[in-house]
PDB file of C-alpha atoms and ligand atoms in Angstrom:
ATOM      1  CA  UNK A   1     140.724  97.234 200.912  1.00  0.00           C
ATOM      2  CA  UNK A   2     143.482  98.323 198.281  1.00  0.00           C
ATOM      3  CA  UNK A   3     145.018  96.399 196.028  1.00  0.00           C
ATOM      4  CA  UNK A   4     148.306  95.370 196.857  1.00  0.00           C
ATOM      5  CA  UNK A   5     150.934  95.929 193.837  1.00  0.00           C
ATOM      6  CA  UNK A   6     154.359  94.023 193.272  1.00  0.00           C
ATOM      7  CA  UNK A   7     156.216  95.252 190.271  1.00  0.00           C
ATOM      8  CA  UNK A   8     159.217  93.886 188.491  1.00  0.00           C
ATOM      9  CA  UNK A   9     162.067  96.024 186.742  1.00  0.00           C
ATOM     10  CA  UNK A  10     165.433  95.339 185.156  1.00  0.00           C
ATOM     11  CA  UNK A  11     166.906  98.779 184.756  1.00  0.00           C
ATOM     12  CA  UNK A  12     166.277 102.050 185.717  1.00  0.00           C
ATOM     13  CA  UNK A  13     162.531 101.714 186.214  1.00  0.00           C
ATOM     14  CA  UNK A  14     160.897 105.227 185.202  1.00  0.00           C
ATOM     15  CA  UNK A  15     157.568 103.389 184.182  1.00  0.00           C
ATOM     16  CA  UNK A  16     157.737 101.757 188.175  1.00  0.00           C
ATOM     17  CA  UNK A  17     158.522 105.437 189.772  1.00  0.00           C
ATOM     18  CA  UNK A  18     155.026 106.807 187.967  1.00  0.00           C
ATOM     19  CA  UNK A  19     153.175 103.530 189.122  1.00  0.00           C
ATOM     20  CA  UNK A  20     154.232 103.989 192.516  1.00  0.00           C
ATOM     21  CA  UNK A  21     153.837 108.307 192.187  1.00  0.00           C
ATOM     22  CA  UNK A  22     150.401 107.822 191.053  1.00  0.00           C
ATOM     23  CA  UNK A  23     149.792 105.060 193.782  1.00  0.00           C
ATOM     24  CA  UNK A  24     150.832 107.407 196.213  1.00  0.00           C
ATOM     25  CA  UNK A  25     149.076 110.752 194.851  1.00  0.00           C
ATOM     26  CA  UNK A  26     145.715 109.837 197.120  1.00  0.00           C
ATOM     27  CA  UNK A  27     142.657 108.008 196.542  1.00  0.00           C
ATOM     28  CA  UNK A  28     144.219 105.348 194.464  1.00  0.00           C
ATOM     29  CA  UNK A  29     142.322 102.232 194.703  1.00  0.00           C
ATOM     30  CA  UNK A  30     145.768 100.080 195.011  1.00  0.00           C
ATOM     31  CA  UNK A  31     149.249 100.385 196.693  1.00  0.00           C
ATOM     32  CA  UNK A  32     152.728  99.393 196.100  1.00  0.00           C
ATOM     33  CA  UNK A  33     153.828  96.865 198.494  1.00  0.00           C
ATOM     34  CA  UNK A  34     157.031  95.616 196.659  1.00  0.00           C
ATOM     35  CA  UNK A  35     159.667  95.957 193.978  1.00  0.00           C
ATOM     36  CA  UNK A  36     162.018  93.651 192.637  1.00  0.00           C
ATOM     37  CA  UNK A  37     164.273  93.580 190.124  1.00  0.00           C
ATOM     38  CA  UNK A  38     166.287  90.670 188.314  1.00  0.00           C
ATOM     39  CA  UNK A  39     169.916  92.749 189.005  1.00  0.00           C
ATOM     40  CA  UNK A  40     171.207  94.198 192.225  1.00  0.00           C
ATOM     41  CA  UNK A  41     172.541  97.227 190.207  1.00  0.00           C
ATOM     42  CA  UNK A  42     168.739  98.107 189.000  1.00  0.00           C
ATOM     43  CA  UNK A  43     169.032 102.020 189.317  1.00  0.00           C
ATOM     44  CA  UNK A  44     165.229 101.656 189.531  1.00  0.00           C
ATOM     45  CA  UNK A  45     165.364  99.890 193.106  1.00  0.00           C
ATOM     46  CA  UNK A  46     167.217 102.861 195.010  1.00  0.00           C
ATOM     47  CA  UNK A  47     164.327 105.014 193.561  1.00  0.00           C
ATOM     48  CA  UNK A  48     161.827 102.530 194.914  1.00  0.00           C
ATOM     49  CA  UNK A  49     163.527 102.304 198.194  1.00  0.00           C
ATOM     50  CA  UNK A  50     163.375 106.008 198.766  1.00  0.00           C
ATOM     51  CA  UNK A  51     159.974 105.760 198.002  1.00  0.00           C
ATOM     52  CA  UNK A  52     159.320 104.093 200.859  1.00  0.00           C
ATOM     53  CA  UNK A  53     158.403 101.080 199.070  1.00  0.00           C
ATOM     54  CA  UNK A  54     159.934  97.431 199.507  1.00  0.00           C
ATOM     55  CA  UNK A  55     162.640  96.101 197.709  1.00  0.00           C
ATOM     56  CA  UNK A  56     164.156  92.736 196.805  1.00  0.00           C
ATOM     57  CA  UNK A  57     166.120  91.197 194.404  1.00  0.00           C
ATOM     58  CA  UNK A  58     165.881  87.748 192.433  1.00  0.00           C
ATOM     59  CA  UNK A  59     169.248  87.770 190.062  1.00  0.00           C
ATOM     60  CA  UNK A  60     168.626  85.115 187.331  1.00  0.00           C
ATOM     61  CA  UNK A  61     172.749  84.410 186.566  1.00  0.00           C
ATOM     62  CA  UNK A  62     173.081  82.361 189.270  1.00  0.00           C
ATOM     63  CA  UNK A  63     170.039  80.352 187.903  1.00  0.00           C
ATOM     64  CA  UNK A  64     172.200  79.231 184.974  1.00  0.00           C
ATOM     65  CA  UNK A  65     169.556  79.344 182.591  1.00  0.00           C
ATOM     66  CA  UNK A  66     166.922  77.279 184.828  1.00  0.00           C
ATOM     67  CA  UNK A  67     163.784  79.104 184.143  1.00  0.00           C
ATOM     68  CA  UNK A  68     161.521  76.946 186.560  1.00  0.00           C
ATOM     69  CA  UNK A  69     163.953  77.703 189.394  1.00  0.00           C
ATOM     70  CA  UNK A  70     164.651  81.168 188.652  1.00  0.00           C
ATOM     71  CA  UNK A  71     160.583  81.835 188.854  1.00  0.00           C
ATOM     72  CA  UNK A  72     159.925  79.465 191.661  1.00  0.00           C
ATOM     73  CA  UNK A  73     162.538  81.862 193.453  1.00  0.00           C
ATOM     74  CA  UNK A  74     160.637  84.866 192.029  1.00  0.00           C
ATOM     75  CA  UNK A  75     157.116  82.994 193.475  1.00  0.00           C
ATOM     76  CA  UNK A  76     158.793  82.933 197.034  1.00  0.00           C
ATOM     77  CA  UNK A  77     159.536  86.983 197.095  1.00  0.00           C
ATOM     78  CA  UNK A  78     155.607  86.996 195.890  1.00  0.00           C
ATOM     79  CA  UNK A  79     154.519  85.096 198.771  1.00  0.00           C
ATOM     80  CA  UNK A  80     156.038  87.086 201.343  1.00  0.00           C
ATOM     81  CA  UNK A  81     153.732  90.220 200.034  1.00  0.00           C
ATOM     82  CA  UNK A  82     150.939  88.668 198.933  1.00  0.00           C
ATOM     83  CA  UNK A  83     150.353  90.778 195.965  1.00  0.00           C
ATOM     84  CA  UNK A  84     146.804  90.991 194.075  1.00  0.00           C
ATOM     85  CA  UNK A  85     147.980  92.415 191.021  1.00  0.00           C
ATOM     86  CA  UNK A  86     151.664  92.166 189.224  1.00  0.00           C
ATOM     87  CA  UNK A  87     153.359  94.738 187.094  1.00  0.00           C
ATOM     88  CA  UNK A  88     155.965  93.789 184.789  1.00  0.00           C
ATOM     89  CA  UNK A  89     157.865  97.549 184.063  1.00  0.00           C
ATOM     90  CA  UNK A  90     160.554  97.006 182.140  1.00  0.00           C
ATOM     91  CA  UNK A  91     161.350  93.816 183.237  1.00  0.00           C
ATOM     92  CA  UNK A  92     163.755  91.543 180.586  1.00  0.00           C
ATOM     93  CA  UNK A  93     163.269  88.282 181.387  1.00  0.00           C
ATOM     94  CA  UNK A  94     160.670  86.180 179.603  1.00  0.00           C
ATOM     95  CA  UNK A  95     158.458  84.421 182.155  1.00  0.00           C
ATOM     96  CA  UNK A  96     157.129  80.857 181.211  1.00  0.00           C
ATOM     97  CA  UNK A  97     153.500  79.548 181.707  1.00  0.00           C
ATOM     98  CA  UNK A  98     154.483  77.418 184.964  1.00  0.00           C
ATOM     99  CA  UNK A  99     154.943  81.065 186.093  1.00  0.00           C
ATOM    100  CA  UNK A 100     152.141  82.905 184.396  1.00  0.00           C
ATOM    101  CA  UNK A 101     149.264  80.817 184.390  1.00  0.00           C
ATOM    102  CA  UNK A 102     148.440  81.430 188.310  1.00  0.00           C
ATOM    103  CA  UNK A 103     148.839  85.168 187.218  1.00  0.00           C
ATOM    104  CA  UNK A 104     146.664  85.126 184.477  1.00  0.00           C
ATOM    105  CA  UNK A 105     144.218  87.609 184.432  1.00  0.00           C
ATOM    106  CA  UNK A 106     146.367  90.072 186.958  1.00  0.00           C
ATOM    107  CA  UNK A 107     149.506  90.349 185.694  1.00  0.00           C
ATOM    108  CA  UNK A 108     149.965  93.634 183.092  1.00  0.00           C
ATOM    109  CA  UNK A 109     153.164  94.797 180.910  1.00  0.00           C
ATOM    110  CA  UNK A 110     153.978  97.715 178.780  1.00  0.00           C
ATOM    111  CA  UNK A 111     154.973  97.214 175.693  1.00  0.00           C
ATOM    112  CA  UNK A 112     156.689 100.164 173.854  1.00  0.00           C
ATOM    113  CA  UNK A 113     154.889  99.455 170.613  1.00  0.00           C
ATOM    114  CA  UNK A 114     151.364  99.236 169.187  1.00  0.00           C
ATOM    115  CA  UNK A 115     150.346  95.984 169.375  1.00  0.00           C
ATOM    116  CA  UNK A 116     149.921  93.484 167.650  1.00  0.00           C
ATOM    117  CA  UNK A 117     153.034  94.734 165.416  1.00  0.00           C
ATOM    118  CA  UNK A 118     156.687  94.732 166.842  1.00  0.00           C
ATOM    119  CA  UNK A 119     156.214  92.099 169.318  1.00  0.00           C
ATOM    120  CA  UNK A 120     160.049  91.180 171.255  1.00  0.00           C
ATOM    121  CA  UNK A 121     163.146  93.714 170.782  1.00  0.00           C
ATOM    122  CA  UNK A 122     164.110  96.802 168.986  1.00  0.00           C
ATOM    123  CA  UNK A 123     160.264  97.769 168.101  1.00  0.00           C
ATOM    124  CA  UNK A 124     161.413 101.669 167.527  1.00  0.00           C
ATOM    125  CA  UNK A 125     164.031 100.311 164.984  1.00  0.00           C
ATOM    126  CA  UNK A 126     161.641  98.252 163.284  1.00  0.00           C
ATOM    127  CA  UNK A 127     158.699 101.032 163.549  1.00  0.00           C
ATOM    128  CA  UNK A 128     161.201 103.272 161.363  1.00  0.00           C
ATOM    129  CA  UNK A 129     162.711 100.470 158.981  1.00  0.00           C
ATOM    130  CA  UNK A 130     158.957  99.895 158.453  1.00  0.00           C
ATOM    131  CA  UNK A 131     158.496 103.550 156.958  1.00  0.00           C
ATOM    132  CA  UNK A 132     155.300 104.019 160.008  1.00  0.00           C
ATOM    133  CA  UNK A 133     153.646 106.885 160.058  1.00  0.00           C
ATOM    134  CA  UNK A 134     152.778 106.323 163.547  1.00  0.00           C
ATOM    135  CA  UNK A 135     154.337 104.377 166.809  1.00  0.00           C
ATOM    136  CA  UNK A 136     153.412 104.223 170.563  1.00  0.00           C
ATOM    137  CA  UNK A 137     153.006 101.746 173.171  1.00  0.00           C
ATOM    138  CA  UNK A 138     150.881  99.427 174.754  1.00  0.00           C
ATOM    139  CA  UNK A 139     149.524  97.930 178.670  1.00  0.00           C
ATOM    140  CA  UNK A 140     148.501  94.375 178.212  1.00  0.00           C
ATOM    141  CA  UNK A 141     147.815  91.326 180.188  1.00  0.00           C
ATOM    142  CA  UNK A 142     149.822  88.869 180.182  1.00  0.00           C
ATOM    143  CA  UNK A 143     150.093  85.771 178.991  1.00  0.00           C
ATOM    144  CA  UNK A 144     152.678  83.057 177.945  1.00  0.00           C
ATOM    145  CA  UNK A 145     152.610  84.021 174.731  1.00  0.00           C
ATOM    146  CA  UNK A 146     155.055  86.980 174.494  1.00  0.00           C
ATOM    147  CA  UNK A 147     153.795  90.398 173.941  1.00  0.00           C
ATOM    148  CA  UNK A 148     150.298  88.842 172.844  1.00  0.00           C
ATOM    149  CA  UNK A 149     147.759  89.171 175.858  1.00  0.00           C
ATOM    150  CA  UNK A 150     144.346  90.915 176.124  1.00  0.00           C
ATOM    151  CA  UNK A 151     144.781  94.659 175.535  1.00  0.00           C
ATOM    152  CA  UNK A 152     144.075  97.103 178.180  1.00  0.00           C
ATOM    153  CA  UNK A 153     145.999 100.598 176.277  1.00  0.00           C
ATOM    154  CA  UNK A 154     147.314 102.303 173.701  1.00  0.00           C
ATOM    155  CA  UNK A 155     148.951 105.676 173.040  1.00  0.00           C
ATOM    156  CA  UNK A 156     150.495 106.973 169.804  1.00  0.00           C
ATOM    157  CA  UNK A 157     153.078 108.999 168.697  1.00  0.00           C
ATOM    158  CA  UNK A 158     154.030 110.842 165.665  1.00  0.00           C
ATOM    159  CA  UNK A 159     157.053 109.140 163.530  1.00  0.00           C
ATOM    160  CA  UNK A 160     158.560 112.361 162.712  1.00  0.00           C
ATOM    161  CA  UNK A 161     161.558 113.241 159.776  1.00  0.00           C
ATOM    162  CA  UNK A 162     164.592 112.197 160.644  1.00  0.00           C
ATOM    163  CA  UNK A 163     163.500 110.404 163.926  1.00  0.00           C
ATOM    164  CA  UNK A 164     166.542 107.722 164.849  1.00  0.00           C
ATOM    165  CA  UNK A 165     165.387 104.974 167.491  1.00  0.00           C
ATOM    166  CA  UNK A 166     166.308 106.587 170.550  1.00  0.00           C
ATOM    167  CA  UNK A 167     164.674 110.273 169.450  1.00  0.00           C
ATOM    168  CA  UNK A 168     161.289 107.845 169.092  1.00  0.00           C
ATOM    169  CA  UNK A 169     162.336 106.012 172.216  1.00  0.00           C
ATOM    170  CA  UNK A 170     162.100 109.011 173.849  1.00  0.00           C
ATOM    171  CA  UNK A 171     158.759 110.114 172.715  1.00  0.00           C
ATOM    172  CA  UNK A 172     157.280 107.254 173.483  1.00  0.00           C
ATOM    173  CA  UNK A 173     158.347 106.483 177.134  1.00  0.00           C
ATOM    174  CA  UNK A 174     156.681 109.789 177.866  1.00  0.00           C
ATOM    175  CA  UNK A 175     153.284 108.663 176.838  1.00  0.00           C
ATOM    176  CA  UNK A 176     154.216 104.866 178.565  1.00  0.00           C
ATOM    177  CA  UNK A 177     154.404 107.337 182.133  1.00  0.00           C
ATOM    178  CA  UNK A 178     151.034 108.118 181.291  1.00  0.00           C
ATOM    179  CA  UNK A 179     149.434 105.337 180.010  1.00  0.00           C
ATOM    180  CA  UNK A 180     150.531 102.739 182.480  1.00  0.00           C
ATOM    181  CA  UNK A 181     150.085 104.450 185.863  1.00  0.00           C
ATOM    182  CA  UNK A 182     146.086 105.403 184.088  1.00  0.00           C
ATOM    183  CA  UNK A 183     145.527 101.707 182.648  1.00  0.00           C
ATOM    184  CA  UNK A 184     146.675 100.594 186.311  1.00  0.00           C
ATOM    185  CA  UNK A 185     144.623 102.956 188.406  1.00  0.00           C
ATOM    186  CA  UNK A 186     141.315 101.411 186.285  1.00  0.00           C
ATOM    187  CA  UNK A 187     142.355  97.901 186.144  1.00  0.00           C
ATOM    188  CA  UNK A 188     142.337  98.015 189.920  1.00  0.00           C
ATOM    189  CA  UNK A 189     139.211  99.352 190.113  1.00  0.00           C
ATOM    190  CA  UNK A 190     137.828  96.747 188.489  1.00  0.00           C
ATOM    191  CA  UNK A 191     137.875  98.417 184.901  1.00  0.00           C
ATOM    192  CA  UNK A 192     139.301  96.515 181.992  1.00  0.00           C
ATOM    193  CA  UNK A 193     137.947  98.348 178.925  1.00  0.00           C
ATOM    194  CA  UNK A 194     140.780  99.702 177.029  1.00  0.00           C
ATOM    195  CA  UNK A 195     141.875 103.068 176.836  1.00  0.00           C
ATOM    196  CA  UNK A 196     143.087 105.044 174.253  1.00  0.00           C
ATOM    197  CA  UNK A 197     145.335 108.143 175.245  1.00  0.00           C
TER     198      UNK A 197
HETATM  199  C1  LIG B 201     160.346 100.854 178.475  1.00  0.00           C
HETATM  200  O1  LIG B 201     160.364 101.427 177.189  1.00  0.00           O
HETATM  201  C2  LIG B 201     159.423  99.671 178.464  1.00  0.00           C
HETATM  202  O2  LIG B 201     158.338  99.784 177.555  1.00  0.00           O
HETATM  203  C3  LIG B 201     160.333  98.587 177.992  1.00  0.00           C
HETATM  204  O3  LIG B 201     161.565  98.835 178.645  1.00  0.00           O
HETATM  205  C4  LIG B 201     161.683 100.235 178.861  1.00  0.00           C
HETATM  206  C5  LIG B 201     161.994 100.330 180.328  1.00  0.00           C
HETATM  207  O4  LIG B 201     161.978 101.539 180.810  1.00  0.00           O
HETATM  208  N1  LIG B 201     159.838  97.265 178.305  1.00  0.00           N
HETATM  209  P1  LIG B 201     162.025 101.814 182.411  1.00  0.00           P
HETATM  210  O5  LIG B 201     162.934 100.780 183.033  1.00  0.00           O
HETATM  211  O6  LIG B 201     160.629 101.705 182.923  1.00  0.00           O
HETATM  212  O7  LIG B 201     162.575 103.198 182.489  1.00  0.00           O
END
């Protein structure tokens, strides 16, 4: 039996259109049975939907800040599909244990940094205010700790002369199109060593 797949976006969702490409490419051991996304005006969900893959949407304004009721909401989309493994792609809102803890262990997010440094925001500004030599991006589990679960990827990029945040941006969302949809294709085969592209 495959692995069903839910993944949640909040924007345009290029890391969830290679998850769901590389689900799709044949003898995957999972498959995409929903996306959702936090914002009706998620570019990424059109791209899902013409995948062919389910859509939904949980917006968390209306929520007025109530995190339990926002993810209990998020839960109920989950039930319907009866996923066996979540992917968080890009998604922006911070999800507390009450929500996490019955994922533990099968929930994954890419981080675009190298982990354990630049955990939270702006990690390509910081990677160049830092003077690094080096950047990349990361596929960990997660846990409620922010940014801190069990690593399951890495790949680097050059910090190159005169790199601004969005030129390293750049470079590193191409190797987080690689890493993710290879971290995910092992983790559902049962495979949790970590990779290094
Ligand atoms: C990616 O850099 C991801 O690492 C970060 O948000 C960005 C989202 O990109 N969390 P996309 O929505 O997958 O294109």
């Amino acid at each position: 039996m495959k692995k069903r797949v839910a993944i949640f976006i909040s924007g345009g969702g290029s890391n969830m259109v290679r998850l769901v490409e590389d689900m799709q490419s044949g003898d995957h051991p999972a498959e995409p049975v929903l996306v959702l996304a936090n914002d009706a005006e998620a570019g990424g969900l059109k791209k899902a939907a013409d995948m062919g893959v389910a859509t939904a949407v949980v917006d968390h304004r209306p929520f007025k800040g109530d995190r339990e009721a926002f993810q209990k909401a998020l839960q109920a989309e989950l039930d319907r599909v009866q996923p066996d493994i979540l992917c968080l792609a890009g998604f922006m809102r911070v999800l507390t244990e009450s929500f996490v803890a019955p994922w533990e262990g099968r929930m994954l997010n890419i981080h675009p940094s190298l982990l354990p440094k630049y955990k939270g925001l702006h990690t390509h500004a910081r990677a160049l205010e830092a003077g690094d030599a080096e950047h990349g991006c990361t596929v960990h589990l997660v846990t409620p700790a922010l940014d801190d679960g069990p690593m399951l990827g890495q790949a680097r990029v050059p910090v190159l002369d005169g790199d601004t945040p969005d030129a390293l941006a750049a470079r590193v969302l191409t190797q987080e199109h690689k890493l993710y949809p290879a971290v995910l294709r092992r983790f559902a085969a049962g495979d949790t060593s970590f990779l290094e592209l």
